[in-house]
Every structure is written in C-alpha cells, then in structure tokens.
Amino acid sequence: MCGIIGYTGTRDVTPVLLDGLRRLEYRGYDSAGVAVFDAGAGLLRVARREGKIAGLEHLLQGEPLRGSVGIGHTRWATHGRPSDDNAHPHRAGHVAVVHNGIIENYQALRAELKAKGSAFASETDSEVIAHLIEAEIRASGCDLLAAVQGILPRLHGTWAMAAISDKHPGEIVVARHHAPLLIGLGGPGIGEKSPAPENFVASDAAALLAYTRQVVDLEDGDVARVRADSVEIFDALGEAVRRPRRRIEWSPMAAERQGFKHFML
C-alpha cells in the first residue's frame, strides 16, 4: 500500500515529510521520495530512492532539500518494478505529483502525451498525471487548481493525489476518488505546538498526529487547494463546499511497532 504526506507552512519541510513517511511504514512499501519547493532558487527539487526510508534519508544528508512546502510518498509497486525512477514524486516540467491508486487508462494517455512531445522517465501509471497537469497549465495558462480539476475527467481508475508547482508556490492541490485522503489543520491554537499558520495533507492520519489532531476527510470527487493559512475544497462539480472537521483521539503510538520487530506477531 502507498502513502502520501504533504506540508505547507513555515517549518523546514523535509523533516516533517520524513517523519510522516516513517509513520506510514506499517503500510508496506518498496521505495520513497519527496519533492520540495526551494523558495531561494524558485525551483522544485525531487529526491527518490528505491528501498527503505533510511536510504532516502542518507541521500538527503548529502543533498539537502530546503523549503517549507513539499510532498512525500511511499510506493508499493503496481505498474513498473521497484526502482529509483519509478519511485514518487513524479515530475513533469514545473509540476510534481504523488499518487495512490491505479490509472486504468494510463497506456492510452501515455501514448497521446508522448505523441505531443512529453518525455517519460518511469514505467508507472502515475507519471501521466504529472504530464497531464503540466500540459493543461501550458495550454490554457490556468493555475494549478484549475489544471487538476481540468484533467480529472480524463482519468479512469482510483486516486488520492497531491501536486505542487514552482509556478504556484505555497500551495498543495489534492484530489480524491475512491482512495483515502485527508487534510490536517495546523496553526496556533489548532495544531500540536504549531508555531505559525500551517496545514498538512495525508493518506493516513498516522502521518499527522505529531503535528495536529484536527482533520478534514475529503469525499470522493473532491479537489482542494491547501495553503498555510487557508483550505479551499471543491466537489466534483467544481462547487465550493465545506467538509466537517473531526478530532482524532487515538494515539500515534497505535500505528507504531513500540519496540517490536514487526507490526504482526
């Protein structure tokens, strides 16, 4: 099973992403990666590694990613073997994407995109999402939110996805269709010791509980734009909606091995 974590705020994002990925290890995975918006350079930077999260951490020690907005992913291979290239996040131009689920029509979409000049770097179904979003922005000049909303009708399958772009810094756009995805609400008085406005996204609440217990569950068809100081949610028709907030009462220890070698005895 795959896992998603995302953060936008004022903290150094890489430790937040790595902590979230470690808390998702119990789901199983064969590779991991992060994408971070480097505000100083004005660029997206991506680091991916086949194998355990420790390998990704080692890579980042030598090549640190600095920023306060980013997304991370643990992958369990479905389309494409475990490898650095097939690990998420996937990047196309100014866009980086992480995705849980299966895009059933990815081969047709991939062929169409390649015919129009897109160059693919992986064997995965997920990479088509990044290329579709990049192509939508390039063709229409729209923002990241509108691009994600625009490409979703072309996808057949299931998805929980998160996208960032160096052309639209400070925000994460997420979408859900038959795969779990939630938003963690941070900030002073809301999150756990939140120093400033901040928000999170994740496929599993376990990734967020060190930072907040206030979450909003997205519904199928929802698309959301998450910034440090705001969350906007839209339904499948593009209408702005409000989803209920809930507080998670269980402890993050419930999703950890607590000294045991395995999660199952």
PDB file of C-alpha atoms in Angstrom:
ATOM      1  CA  MET A   1       0.000   0.000   0.000  1.00  0.00           C
ATOM      2  CA  CYS A   2       1.216   3.513  -0.793  1.00  0.00           C
ATOM      3  CA  GLY A   3       1.330   6.532   1.500  1.00  0.00           C
ATOM      4  CA  ILE A   4       1.098  10.306   0.982  1.00  0.00           C
ATOM      5  CA  ILE A   5       2.240  13.184   3.185  1.00  0.00           C
ATOM      6  CA  GLY A   6       2.313  16.901   2.393  1.00  0.00           C
ATOM      7  CA  TYR A   7       3.065  20.116   4.264  1.00  0.00           C
ATOM      8  CA  THR A   8       2.833  23.864   3.708  1.00  0.00           C
ATOM      9  CA  GLY A   9       3.832  26.340   6.397  1.00  0.00           C
ATOM     10  CA  THR A  10       6.995  27.800   7.910  1.00  0.00           C
ATOM     11  CA  ARG A  11       8.805  24.713   9.212  1.00  0.00           C
ATOM     12  CA  ASP A  12      11.722  23.099   7.410  1.00  0.00           C
ATOM     13  CA  VAL A  13       9.598  20.740   5.337  1.00  0.00           C
ATOM     14  CA  THR A  14      11.978  17.817   4.812  1.00  0.00           C
ATOM     15  CA  PRO A  15      11.994  16.602   8.456  1.00  0.00           C
ATOM     16  CA  VAL A  16       8.184  16.859   8.507  1.00  0.00           C
ATOM     17  CA  LEU A  17       7.898  14.760   5.348  1.00  0.00           C
ATOM     18  CA  LEU A  18      10.392  12.152   6.534  1.00  0.00           C
ATOM     19  CA  ASP A  19       8.650  11.862   9.901  1.00  0.00           C
ATOM     20  CA  GLY A  20       5.323  11.361   8.149  1.00  0.00           C
ATOM     21  CA  LEU A  21       6.781   8.730   5.827  1.00  0.00           C
ATOM     22  CA  ARG A  22       8.263   6.821   8.756  1.00  0.00           C
ATOM     23  CA  ARG A  23       4.840   6.771  10.410  1.00  0.00           C
ATOM     24  CA  LEU A  24       3.413   5.261   7.207  1.00  0.00           C
ATOM     25  CA  GLU A  25       5.955   2.424   7.057  1.00  0.00           C
ATOM     26  CA  TYR A  26       3.479  -0.027   8.557  1.00  0.00           C
ATOM     27  CA  ARG A  27       1.504   0.105   5.301  1.00  0.00           C
ATOM     28  CA  GLY A  28       4.367  -1.546   3.410  1.00  0.00           C
ATOM     29  CA  TYR A  29       6.441  -0.007   0.601  1.00  0.00           C
ATOM     30  CA  ASP A  30       9.380  -0.604  -1.726  1.00  0.00           C
ATOM     31  CA  SER A  31      10.569   2.971  -2.351  1.00  0.00           C
ATOM     32  CA  ALA A  32      10.160   6.508  -1.054  1.00  0.00           C
ATOM     33  CA  GLY A  33      10.655  10.081  -2.175  1.00  0.00           C
ATOM     34  CA  VAL A  34       9.971  13.758  -1.558  1.00  0.00           C
ATOM     35  CA  ALA A  35       9.519  16.911  -3.638  1.00  0.00           C
ATOM     36  CA  VAL A  36      10.226  20.312  -2.088  1.00  0.00           C
ATOM     37  CA  PHE A  37       9.766  23.854  -3.362  1.00  0.00           C
ATOM     38  CA  ASP A  38      13.080  25.651  -2.867  1.00  0.00           C
ATOM     39  CA  ALA A  39      11.966  29.257  -2.427  1.00  0.00           C
ATOM     40  CA  GLY A  40      15.515  30.589  -2.622  1.00  0.00           C
ATOM     41  CA  ALA A  41      16.072  29.079  -6.055  1.00  0.00           C
ATOM     42  CA  GLY A  42      12.426  29.264  -7.118  1.00  0.00           C
ATOM     43  CA  LEU A  43      12.570  25.614  -8.182  1.00  0.00           C
ATOM     44  CA  LEU A  44      11.132  22.213  -7.363  1.00  0.00           C
ATOM     45  CA  ARG A  45      13.659  19.684  -6.133  1.00  0.00           C
ATOM     46  CA  VAL A  46      12.949  15.950  -6.029  1.00  0.00           C
ATOM     47  CA  ALA A  47      14.727  13.127  -4.191  1.00  0.00           C
ATOM     48  CA  ARG A  48      13.704   9.468  -4.621  1.00  0.00           C
ATOM     49  CA  ARG A  49      15.175   6.176  -3.599  1.00  0.00           C
ATOM     50  CA  GLU A  50      14.293   2.513  -4.006  1.00  0.00           C
ATOM     51  CA  GLY A  51      14.309   0.647  -0.710  1.00  0.00           C
ATOM     52  CA  LYS A  52      13.834   1.803   2.844  1.00  0.00           C
ATOM     53  CA  ILE A  53      13.325   5.360   4.041  1.00  0.00           C
ATOM     54  CA  ALA A  54      16.788   5.198   5.596  1.00  0.00           C
ATOM     55  CA  GLY A  55      18.198   5.183   2.062  1.00  0.00           C
ATOM     56  CA  LEU A  56      16.249   8.334   1.213  1.00  0.00           C
ATOM     57  CA  GLU A  57      17.472   9.968   4.416  1.00  0.00           C
ATOM     58  CA  HIS A  58      21.068   9.113   3.500  1.00  0.00           C
ATOM     59  CA  LEU A  59      20.561  10.683   0.070  1.00  0.00           C
ATOM     60  CA  LEU A  60      19.145  13.849   1.631  1.00  0.00           C
ATOM     61  CA  GLN A  61      22.050  14.140   4.047  1.00  0.00           C
ATOM     62  CA  GLY A  62      24.347  14.553   1.066  1.00  0.00           C
ATOM     63  CA  GLU A  63      21.916  16.660  -0.972  1.00  0.00           C
ATOM     64  CA  PRO A  64      19.611  18.530   1.444  1.00  0.00           C
ATOM     65  CA  LEU A  65      16.321  19.924   0.162  1.00  0.00           C
ATOM     66  CA  ARG A  66      15.456  23.269   1.755  1.00  0.00           C
ATOM     67  CA  GLY A  67      11.978  24.718   1.772  1.00  0.00           C
ATOM     68  CA  SER A  68       8.680  24.993   3.622  1.00  0.00           C
ATOM     69  CA  VAL A  69       6.327  23.358   1.093  1.00  0.00           C
ATOM     70  CA  GLY A  70       6.568  19.771  -0.080  1.00  0.00           C
ATOM     71  CA  ILE A  71       5.041  16.357  -0.668  1.00  0.00           C
ATOM     72  CA  GLY A  72       6.292  12.850   0.086  1.00  0.00           C
ATOM     73  CA  HIS A  73       5.355   9.301  -0.829  1.00  0.00           C
ATOM     74  CA  THR A  74       5.980   5.661  -0.028  1.00  0.00           C
ATOM     75  CA  ARG A  75       5.337   3.381  -3.001  1.00  0.00           C
ATOM     76  CA  TRP A  76       4.243  -0.231  -3.321  1.00  0.00           C
ATOM     77  CA  ALA A  77       4.850  -1.185  -6.949  1.00  0.00           C
ATOM     78  CA  THR A  78       1.846  -1.888  -9.180  1.00  0.00           C
ATOM     79  CA  HIS A  79       2.890  -0.592 -12.610  1.00  0.00           C
ATOM     80  CA  GLY A  80       6.661  -0.704 -13.032  1.00  0.00           C
ATOM     81  CA  ARG A  81       9.244  -2.539 -10.954  1.00  0.00           C
ATOM     82  CA  PRO A  82      10.711  -1.057  -7.759  1.00  0.00           C
ATOM     83  CA  SER A  83      13.417   1.421  -8.811  1.00  0.00           C
ATOM     84  CA  ASP A  84      14.596   4.977  -8.227  1.00  0.00           C
ATOM     85  CA  ASP A  85      12.975   6.094 -11.492  1.00  0.00           C
ATOM     86  CA  ASN A  86       9.616   4.525 -10.635  1.00  0.00           C
ATOM     87  CA  ALA A  87       9.539   5.996  -7.126  1.00  0.00           C
ATOM     88  CA  HIS A  88       7.331   9.012  -6.490  1.00  0.00           C
ATOM     89  CA  PRO A  89       7.143  12.006  -6.682  1.00  0.00           C
ATOM     90  CA  HIS A  90       6.936  12.167 -10.463  1.00  0.00           C
ATOM     91  CA  ARG A  91       7.840  15.401 -12.166  1.00  0.00           C
ATOM     92  CA  ALA A  92       6.854  16.981 -15.471  1.00  0.00           C
ATOM     93  CA  GLY A  93       8.208  20.451 -16.127  1.00  0.00           C
ATOM     94  CA  HIS A  94       7.108  22.691 -13.264  1.00  0.00           C
ATOM     95  CA  VAL A  95       4.839  20.094 -11.603  1.00  0.00           C
ATOM     96  CA  ALA A  96       5.494  17.264  -9.136  1.00  0.00           C
ATOM     97  CA  VAL A  97       2.855  14.677  -8.189  1.00  0.00           C
ATOM     98  CA  VAL A  98       2.389  11.817  -5.742  1.00  0.00           C
ATOM     99  CA  HIS A  99      -0.426   9.335  -6.310  1.00  0.00           C
ATOM    100  CA  ASN A 100      -2.069   6.385  -4.601  1.00  0.00           C
ATOM    101  CA  GLY A 101      -4.321   4.175  -6.704  1.00  0.00           C
ATOM    102  CA  ILE A 102      -4.392   2.912 -10.275  1.00  0.00           C
ATOM    103  CA  ILE A 103      -4.950   4.840 -13.510  1.00  0.00           C
ATOM    104  CA  GLU A 104      -6.593   2.214 -15.702  1.00  0.00           C
ATOM    105  CA  ASN A 105      -6.279   4.123 -18.983  1.00  0.00           C
ATOM    106  CA  TYR A 106      -2.696   5.258 -18.458  1.00  0.00           C
ATOM    107  CA  GLN A 107      -1.356   3.495 -21.552  1.00  0.00           C
ATOM    108  CA  ALA A 108      -3.647   5.435 -23.883  1.00  0.00           C
ATOM    109  CA  LEU A 109      -2.892   8.692 -22.070  1.00  0.00           C
ATOM    110  CA  ARG A 110       0.831   7.975 -22.139  1.00  0.00           C
ATOM    111  CA  ALA A 111       0.781   7.309 -25.889  1.00  0.00           C
ATOM    112  CA  GLU A 112      -1.143  10.528 -26.509  1.00  0.00           C
ATOM    113  CA  LEU A 113       1.223  12.591 -24.364  1.00  0.00           C
ATOM    114  CA  LYS A 114       4.325  11.075 -25.964  1.00  0.00           C
ATOM    115  CA  ALA A 115       2.941  11.877 -29.404  1.00  0.00           C
ATOM    116  CA  LYS A 116       2.691  15.508 -28.291  1.00  0.00           C
ATOM    117  CA  GLY A 117       6.284  15.585 -27.055  1.00  0.00           C
ATOM    118  CA  SER A 118       6.148  14.539 -23.404  1.00  0.00           C
ATOM    119  CA  ALA A 119       9.215  12.582 -22.291  1.00  0.00           C
ATOM    120  CA  PHE A 120       8.544   9.945 -19.645  1.00  0.00           C
ATOM    121  CA  ALA A 121      11.136   8.935 -17.058  1.00  0.00           C
ATOM    122  CA  SER A 122       9.328   5.977 -15.456  1.00  0.00           C
ATOM    123  CA  GLU A 123       7.228   2.907 -16.218  1.00  0.00           C
ATOM    124  CA  THR A 124       4.410   3.944 -13.890  1.00  0.00           C
ATOM    125  CA  ASP A 125       0.790   4.832 -14.481  1.00  0.00           C
ATOM    126  CA  SER A 126       1.112   7.734 -12.038  1.00  0.00           C
ATOM    127  CA  GLU A 127       3.529   9.761 -14.154  1.00  0.00           C
ATOM    128  CA  VAL A 128       0.792  10.507 -16.692  1.00  0.00           C
ATOM    129  CA  ILE A 129      -0.933  12.664 -14.056  1.00  0.00           C
ATOM    130  CA  ALA A 130       2.061  14.996 -13.772  1.00  0.00           C
ATOM    131  CA  HIS A 131       2.329  15.318 -17.556  1.00  0.00           C
ATOM    132  CA  LEU A 132      -1.400  15.958 -17.946  1.00  0.00           C
ATOM    133  CA  ILE A 133      -1.314  18.736 -15.346  1.00  0.00           C
ATOM    134  CA  GLU A 134       1.774  20.334 -16.889  1.00  0.00           C
ATOM    135  CA  ALA A 135       0.205  20.172 -20.354  1.00  0.00           C
ATOM    136  CA  GLU A 136      -3.034  21.726 -19.066  1.00  0.00           C
ATOM    137  CA  ILE A 137      -1.176  24.643 -17.479  1.00  0.00           C
ATOM    138  CA  ARG A 138       0.928  25.162 -20.592  1.00  0.00           C
ATOM    139  CA  ALA A 139      -2.062  25.039 -22.946  1.00  0.00           C
ATOM    140  CA  SER A 140      -4.505  27.221 -21.033  1.00  0.00           C
ATOM    141  CA  GLY A 141      -2.342  29.304 -18.715  1.00  0.00           C
ATOM    142  CA  CYS A 142      -4.515  28.240 -15.781  1.00  0.00           C
ATOM    143  CA  ASP A 143      -3.409  27.835 -12.189  1.00  0.00           C
ATOM    144  CA  LEU A 144      -2.596  24.532 -10.502  1.00  0.00           C
ATOM    145  CA  LEU A 145      -6.073  24.087  -9.021  1.00  0.00           C
ATOM    146  CA  ALA A 146      -7.826  24.592 -12.357  1.00  0.00           C
ATOM    147  CA  ALA A 147      -5.337  22.298 -14.079  1.00  0.00           C
ATOM    148  CA  VAL A 148      -6.028  19.442 -11.664  1.00  0.00           C
ATOM    149  CA  GLN A 149      -9.775  19.982 -11.970  1.00  0.00           C
ATOM    150  CA  GLY A 150      -9.417  20.037 -15.737  1.00  0.00           C
ATOM    151  CA  ILE A 151      -7.561  16.745 -16.116  1.00  0.00           C
ATOM    152  CA  LEU A 152      -9.532  14.606 -13.659  1.00  0.00           C
ATOM    153  CA  PRO A 153     -12.347  13.744 -16.113  1.00  0.00           C
ATOM    154  CA  ARG A 154      -9.715  12.154 -18.349  1.00  0.00           C
ATOM    155  CA  LEU A 155      -8.608   9.679 -15.675  1.00  0.00           C
ATOM    156  CA  HIS A 156     -10.218   6.258 -15.268  1.00  0.00           C
ATOM    157  CA  GLY A 157      -9.467   4.436 -12.045  1.00  0.00           C
ATOM    158  CA  THR A 158      -8.771   5.392  -8.450  1.00  0.00           C
ATOM    159  CA  TRP A 159      -6.659   8.125  -6.952  1.00  0.00           C
ATOM    160  CA  ALA A 160      -5.573  10.082  -3.975  1.00  0.00           C
ATOM    161  CA  MET A 161      -3.083  12.603  -5.301  1.00  0.00           C
ATOM    162  CA  ALA A 162      -1.165  15.682  -4.264  1.00  0.00           C
ATOM    163  CA  ALA A 163       0.529  18.135  -6.624  1.00  0.00           C
ATOM    164  CA  ILE A 164       2.848  21.106  -6.208  1.00  0.00           C
ATOM    165  CA  SER A 165       4.284  23.522  -8.764  1.00  0.00           C
ATOM    166  CA  ASP A 166       7.121  26.020  -8.696  1.00  0.00           C
ATOM    167  CA  LYS A 167       4.859  28.329 -10.697  1.00  0.00           C
ATOM    168  CA  HIS A 168       2.295  28.281  -7.876  1.00  0.00           C
ATOM    169  CA  PRO A 169       4.422  28.275  -4.702  1.00  0.00           C
ATOM    170  CA  GLY A 170       2.976  27.936  -1.236  1.00  0.00           C
ATOM    171  CA  GLU A 171       0.143  25.577  -2.123  1.00  0.00           C
ATOM    172  CA  ILE A 172      -0.646  21.907  -2.492  1.00  0.00           C
ATOM    173  CA  VAL A 173      -3.556  20.793  -4.652  1.00  0.00           C
ATOM    174  CA  VAL A 174      -5.053  17.427  -3.755  1.00  0.00           C
ATOM    175  CA  ALA A 175      -7.796  15.232  -5.190  1.00  0.00           C
ATOM    176  CA  ARG A 176      -9.593  12.094  -4.073  1.00  0.00           C
ATOM    177  CA  HIS A 177     -11.508   9.366  -5.924  1.00  0.00           C
ATOM    178  CA  HIS A 178     -12.033   6.011  -4.193  1.00  0.00           C
ATOM    179  CA  ALA A 179      -8.798   6.296  -2.188  1.00  0.00           C
ATOM    180  CA  PRO A 180      -8.471   7.870   1.279  1.00  0.00           C
ATOM    181  CA  LEU A 181      -7.113  11.392   1.658  1.00  0.00           C
ATOM    182  CA  LEU A 182      -7.426  13.933   4.444  1.00  0.00           C
ATOM    183  CA  ILE A 183      -6.280  17.420   5.371  1.00  0.00           C
ATOM    184  CA  GLY A 184      -4.609  18.103   8.705  1.00  0.00           C
ATOM    185  CA  LEU A 185      -5.347  21.552  10.125  1.00  0.00           C
ATOM    186  CA  GLY A 186      -2.478  23.308  11.877  1.00  0.00           C
ATOM    187  CA  GLY A 187      -1.654  26.758  13.128  1.00  0.00           C
ATOM    188  CA  PRO A 188      -1.649  28.421  16.558  1.00  0.00           C
ATOM    189  CA  GLY A 189      -4.419  27.105  18.773  1.00  0.00           C
ATOM    190  CA  ILE A 190      -5.243  24.260  16.380  1.00  0.00           C
ATOM    191  CA  GLY A 191      -2.198  22.068  15.818  1.00  0.00           C
ATOM    192  CA  GLU A 192       0.108  20.431  18.333  1.00  0.00           C
ATOM    193  CA  LYS A 193       2.543  23.258  19.188  1.00  0.00           C
ATOM    194  CA  SER A 194       2.118  24.857  15.766  1.00  0.00           C
ATOM    195  CA  PRO A 195       4.429  27.897  15.658  1.00  0.00           C
ATOM    196  CA  ALA A 196       2.650  29.641  12.776  1.00  0.00           C
ATOM    197  CA  PRO A 197      -0.041  29.029  10.152  1.00  0.00           C
ATOM    198  CA  GLU A 198       0.439  25.599   8.581  1.00  0.00           C
ATOM    199  CA  ASN A 199      -1.567  22.750   7.098  1.00  0.00           C
ATOM    200  CA  PHE A 200      -0.945  19.148   6.120  1.00  0.00           C
ATOM    201  CA  VAL A 201      -2.280  16.500   3.758  1.00  0.00           C
ATOM    202  CA  ALA A 202      -2.019  12.738   4.143  1.00  0.00           C
ATOM    203  CA  SER A 203      -3.492   9.439   3.075  1.00  0.00           C
ATOM    204  CA  ASP A 204      -3.447   8.216   6.676  1.00  0.00           C
ATOM    205  CA  ALA A 205      -3.925  10.210   9.877  1.00  0.00           C
ATOM    206  CA  ALA A 206      -0.966   8.418  11.473  1.00  0.00           C
ATOM    207  CA  ALA A 207       1.349  10.639   9.419  1.00  0.00           C
ATOM    208  CA  LEU A 208      -0.035  13.826  11.012  1.00  0.00           C
ATOM    209  CA  LEU A 209      -0.598  13.128  14.683  1.00  0.00           C
ATOM    210  CA  ALA A 210       2.718  14.566  15.847  1.00  0.00           C
ATOM    211  CA  TYR A 211       1.527  17.925  14.497  1.00  0.00           C
ATOM    212  CA  THR A 212      -2.266  18.053  14.635  1.00  0.00           C
ATOM    213  CA  ARG A 213      -5.330  16.060  15.633  1.00  0.00           C
ATOM    214  CA  GLN A 214      -7.774  18.253  13.731  1.00  0.00           C
ATOM    215  CA  VAL A 215      -8.520  16.773  10.311  1.00  0.00           C
ATOM    216  CA  VAL A 216     -10.964  17.103   7.431  1.00  0.00           C
ATOM    217  CA  ASP A 217     -11.772  13.987   5.430  1.00  0.00           C
ATOM    218  CA  LEU A 218     -12.176  14.609   1.719  1.00  0.00           C
ATOM    219  CA  GLU A 219     -15.014  12.894  -0.115  1.00  0.00           C
ATOM    220  CA  ASP A 220     -14.914  11.180  -3.492  1.00  0.00           C
ATOM    221  CA  GLY A 221     -14.695  13.757  -6.254  1.00  0.00           C
ATOM    222  CA  ASP A 222     -13.261  16.468  -4.007  1.00  0.00           C
ATOM    223  CA  VAL A 223     -10.383  18.701  -5.051  1.00  0.00           C
ATOM    224  CA  ALA A 224      -8.741  21.008  -2.506  1.00  0.00           C
ATOM    225  CA  ARG A 225      -6.194  23.804  -2.528  1.00  0.00           C
ATOM    226  CA  VAL A 226      -4.209  23.775   0.699  1.00  0.00           C
ATOM    227  CA  ARG A 227      -2.137  26.778   1.752  1.00  0.00           C
ATOM    228  CA  ALA A 228      -0.511  27.518   5.094  1.00  0.00           C
ATOM    229  CA  ASP A 229      -3.326  29.870   6.099  1.00  0.00           C
ATOM    230  CA  SER A 230      -6.303  28.517   4.152  1.00  0.00           C
ATOM    231  CA  VAL A 231      -8.041  25.426   2.806  1.00  0.00           C
ATOM    232  CA  GLU A 232     -10.471  25.560  -0.133  1.00  0.00           C
ATOM    233  CA  ILE A 233     -12.466  22.444  -1.028  1.00  0.00           C
ATOM    234  CA  PHE A 234     -14.473  21.893  -4.202  1.00  0.00           C
ATOM    235  CA  ASP A 235     -16.770  18.998  -5.061  1.00  0.00           C
ATOM    236  CA  ALA A 236     -16.859  17.029  -8.317  1.00  0.00           C
ATOM    237  CA  LEU A 237     -18.993  19.764  -9.903  1.00  0.00           C
ATOM    238  CA  GLY A 238     -16.476  22.460  -9.004  1.00  0.00           C
ATOM    239  CA  GLU A 239     -18.692  23.977  -6.327  1.00  0.00           C
ATOM    240  CA  ALA A 240     -17.051  25.265  -3.145  1.00  0.00           C
ATOM    241  CA  VAL A 241     -18.037  23.066  -0.203  1.00  0.00           C
ATOM    242  CA  ARG A 242     -17.309  22.687   3.490  1.00  0.00           C
ATOM    243  CA  ARG A 243     -16.465  19.292   4.912  1.00  0.00           C
ATOM    244  CA  PRO A 244     -16.796  18.594   8.636  1.00  0.00           C
ATOM    245  CA  ARG A 245     -13.790  18.788  10.893  1.00  0.00           C
ATOM    246  CA  ARG A 246     -13.116  15.992  13.358  1.00  0.00           C
ATOM    247  CA  ARG A 247     -10.644  15.435  16.167  1.00  0.00           C
ATOM    248  CA  ILE A 248      -8.598  12.246  16.243  1.00  0.00           C
ATOM    249  CA  GLU A 249      -8.451  10.842  19.753  1.00  0.00           C
ATOM    250  CA  TRP A 250      -6.247   7.793  19.307  1.00  0.00           C
ATOM    251  CA  SER A 251      -2.523   7.953  19.988  1.00  0.00           C
ATOM    252  CA  PRO A 252       0.173   7.888  17.285  1.00  0.00           C
ATOM    253  CA  MET A 253       1.680   5.006  19.271  1.00  0.00           C
ATOM    254  CA  ALA A 254      -1.177   2.869  17.948  1.00  0.00           C
ATOM    255  CA  ALA A 255       0.421   2.986  14.486  1.00  0.00           C
ATOM    256  CA  GLU A 256       3.967   2.244  15.675  1.00  0.00           C
ATOM    257  CA  ARG A 257       5.727  -1.021  16.485  1.00  0.00           C
ATOM    258  CA  GLN A 258       6.526   0.134  20.034  1.00  0.00           C
ATOM    259  CA  GLY A 259       9.745  -1.857  20.187  1.00  0.00           C
ATOM    260  CA  PHE A 260       8.511  -4.947  18.360  1.00  0.00           C
ATOM    261  CA  LYS A 261      10.334  -6.121  15.231  1.00  0.00           C
ATOM    262  CA  HIS A 262       7.146  -6.441  13.176  1.00  0.00           C
ATOM    263  CA  PHE A 263       3.627  -4.990  13.183  1.00  0.00           C
ATOM    264  CA  MET A 264       2.188  -8.538  13.243  1.00  0.00           C
ATOM    265  CA  LEU A 265       3.142 -11.316  15.636  1.00  0.00           C
TER     266      LEU A 265
END
